[in-house]
Amino acid sequence: MISGPNYGRNSTAVFSLSSGTIGGAMEAAVCGYKAIALSFAFSSRDHDPVVISEAANHSVRLIEHLYKNWTSGVDLYSINVPLEQGISKSKILYTNILDNRWSGSCFEAIDAELSGEDPGLQEHLLRQKEEGSTLHGDTSGTSSTRFQHKHFKWAPKFGDVYKSEQTSPPGNDGWAVRSGFTRYVCFGSLSYQCHERL
């Protein structure tokens, strides 16, 4: 089963562990299928169709190679192909995943009034649920509210993630993709250590 191509890289722990593309491949793997997650890394949103075509053809060749030479104990492979001209002639590297983290939270609290949503709707629904579950069906509205409704927006600090890649030593997936190389990693059973080379 091939999941992707995802438009955007899925390298380093931060992106890999939050990736729906890799998650889809994991679902296939736990069902007993060979699975590959494919992601196209980009440094610009202005892409030449010729570059995308080259990346797609390059990906197909790598996927065919991995499928025909599937290593025992591997549940899935995750591939990142940079959308760069000449990618089919660049190195393909097996790497480890850079173990990085978000700094702080990925979300930021915002003013509910400015979010464009009805600030009281979710609070009202929570109160109804709480009141409906009180003993003896007491729905008089006298119970105190235990929940304060808050609004958040997705506000990750990507600078921290990019800095972790730039300061890491060569050999990990973030470094490989940043350097313009196609990279792949494998995920196997807990007792299996993936050590692959093309």
C-alpha positions as a printed Julia matrix, in Angstrom:
198×3 Matrix{Float64}:
   0.0    0.0     0.0
   1.36   3.4    -0.95
   0.23   6.43    1.04
   0.83   9.74   -0.7
   2.48  11.55   -2.23
   2.03  14.06    0.54
   2.68  17.63   -0.58
   5.26  18.55    2.04
   8.05  16.71    3.78
   7.59  14.24    6.58
  11.08  14.18    8.03
  12.29  14.49   11.62
  10.28  13.25   14.61
   8.15  16.41   14.74
   6.71  15.99   11.25
   6.83  12.18   11.07
   4.88  11.62   14.28
   2.13  14.04   13.24
   1.93  12.83    9.64
  -1.37  11.54    8.29
   0.53  10.1     5.33
   2.73   7.98    7.59
  -0.32   7.25    9.75
  -2.14   5.82    6.71
   0.84   3.59    5.94
   0.96   2.48    9.59
  -2.71   1.48    9.39
  -1.9   -0.76    6.42
   1.15  -2.16    8.21
  -0.83  -3.17   11.3
  -3.24  -4.95    8.95
  -0.31  -7.02    7.68
   0.4   -5.23    4.38
   3.7   -3.91    3.08
   3.37  -0.15    3.29
   5.22   2.87    1.96
   4.6    6.53    2.85
   5.73   8.99    0.16
   6.23  12.71    0.73
   7.42  15.48   -1.6
   9.57  18.02    0.25
   9.58  21.55   -1.12
  11.43  24.78   -0.44
   9.14  26.89   -2.64
   5.48  26.65   -3.63
   6.3   27.57   -7.24
   6.78  24.18   -8.87
   7.5   23.36  -12.46
   5.37  20.41  -13.66
   8.57  18.94  -15.15
  10.15  18.85  -11.66
   7.05  17.19  -10.19
   7.06  14.63  -13.02
  10.74  13.87  -12.4
  10.09  13.44   -8.67
   7.15  11.12   -9.39
   9.17   8.93  -11.78
  12.09   8.89   -9.33
   9.68   7.84   -6.55
   8.23   5.01   -8.61
  11.71   3.6    -9.25
  12.61   3.73   -5.55
   9.27   2.2    -4.5
   9.72  -0.62   -7.02
  13.25  -1.26   -5.7
  12.13  -1.32   -2.06
   9.18  -3.59   -2.85
  11.31  -6.1    -4.75
  14.0   -6.03   -2.04
  11.78  -5.79    1.03
  13.82  -6.45    4.15
  12.42  -9.04    6.55
  11.15  -7.37    9.72
  10.33  -4.04    8.05
   6.7   -2.98    8.4
   6.86   0.23    6.4
   9.19   2.62    4.62
   8.87   6.4     4.7
  10.31   8.22    1.68
  10.98  11.94    1.24
  11.73  13.24   -2.26
  12.74  16.91   -2.6
  10.95  18.75   -5.41
  14.2   19.93   -6.96
  15.37  19.85  -10.55
  17.72  16.93  -11.18
  16.5   14.94   -8.16
  16.63  11.7   -10.14
  20.42  12.07  -10.37
  21.02  12.86   -6.69
  21.85  10.34   -3.97
  19.27   8.18   -2.26
  20.13   7.76    1.4
  18.88   5.53    4.17
  18.81   7.62    7.35
  17.63   7.67   10.91
  14.92  10.07   12.02
  16.16  13.22   13.74
  14.81  13.14   17.3
  13.58  16.72   17.69
  10.69  18.38   19.56
   8.46  21.43   19.39
   9.52  24.18   21.78
   6.58  24.97   23.99
   3.15  24.4    22.5
   1.99  24.06   18.9
  -1.12  26.09   19.76
  -1.77  29.62   20.95
  -4.8   30.79   22.95
  -6.86  33.43   21.15
  -9.75  35.72   22.05
 -12.97  33.78   21.42
 -14.7   36.94   20.17
 -12.06  37.38   17.47
 -12.17  33.74   16.36
 -15.4   34.25   14.41
 -17.2   31.54   16.36
 -20.06  31.86   18.81
 -18.07  32.09   22.06
 -20.96  30.74   24.15
 -22.12  27.85   21.99
 -19.58  25.27   23.12
 -19.97  26.39   26.74
 -23.75  26.03   26.41
 -23.39  22.5    25.0
 -21.03  21.54   27.82
 -23.51  22.87   30.4
 -26.37  20.92   28.81
 -24.32  17.75   28.92
 -23.33  18.34   32.55
 -26.87  19.21   33.64
 -28.31  16.2    31.84
 -26.03  13.9    33.8
 -26.85  15.29   37.29
 -28.51  13.04   39.83
 -32.3   12.78   39.71
 -32.38  14.7    36.45
 -31.88  18.05   38.13
 -31.67  20.48   35.2
 -32.47  23.64   37.12
 -29.29  25.25   35.9
 -28.04  25.81   39.45
 -24.97  23.6    39.08
 -21.72  25.47   38.71
 -19.86  25.2    35.42
 -16.71  23.13   35.64
 -15.46  23.98   32.17
 -14.13  27.21   30.8
 -14.34  27.25   27.02
 -11.12  28.37   25.36
 -10.2   28.96   21.74
  -6.84  28.04   20.26
  -5.21  28.41   16.88
  -2.5   26.29   15.27
   0.66  28.32   15.81
   3.72  26.06   15.7
   7.17  27.57   15.96
   8.72  26.18   12.79
  11.91  28.17   13.36
  12.76  25.87   16.26
  12.25  22.79   14.08
  14.39  24.18   11.26
  17.1   25.19   13.72
  17.2   21.63   15.1
  17.87  20.39   11.55
  20.53  23.0    10.83
  22.44  22.31   14.02
  22.21  18.51   13.8
  25.14  16.46   12.5
  24.94  14.9     9.01
  23.26  11.55    8.59
  19.69  12.13    9.78
  16.57  12.55    7.66
  16.26  16.32    8.22
  19.84  16.89    7.09
  19.36  14.65    4.03
  16.2   16.4     2.8
  17.69  19.85    3.51
  20.75  18.82    1.46
  18.56  17.86   -1.51
  18.85  14.08   -1.18
  16.04  11.59   -1.43
  15.89   9.8     1.89
  14.05   6.84    3.28
  13.69   5.3     6.7
  12.11   2.05    7.77
   9.84   1.17   10.65
   9.89  -2.36   11.96
   8.76  -4.39   14.91
  10.09  -3.3    18.28
  12.64  -6.11   18.25
  13.88  -5.21   14.76
  16.6   -2.64   14.11
  16.46  -1.18   10.61
  19.92  -0.96    9.06
  19.54  -0.56    5.33
  21.63   0.72    2.46
  20.81   0.91   -1.23
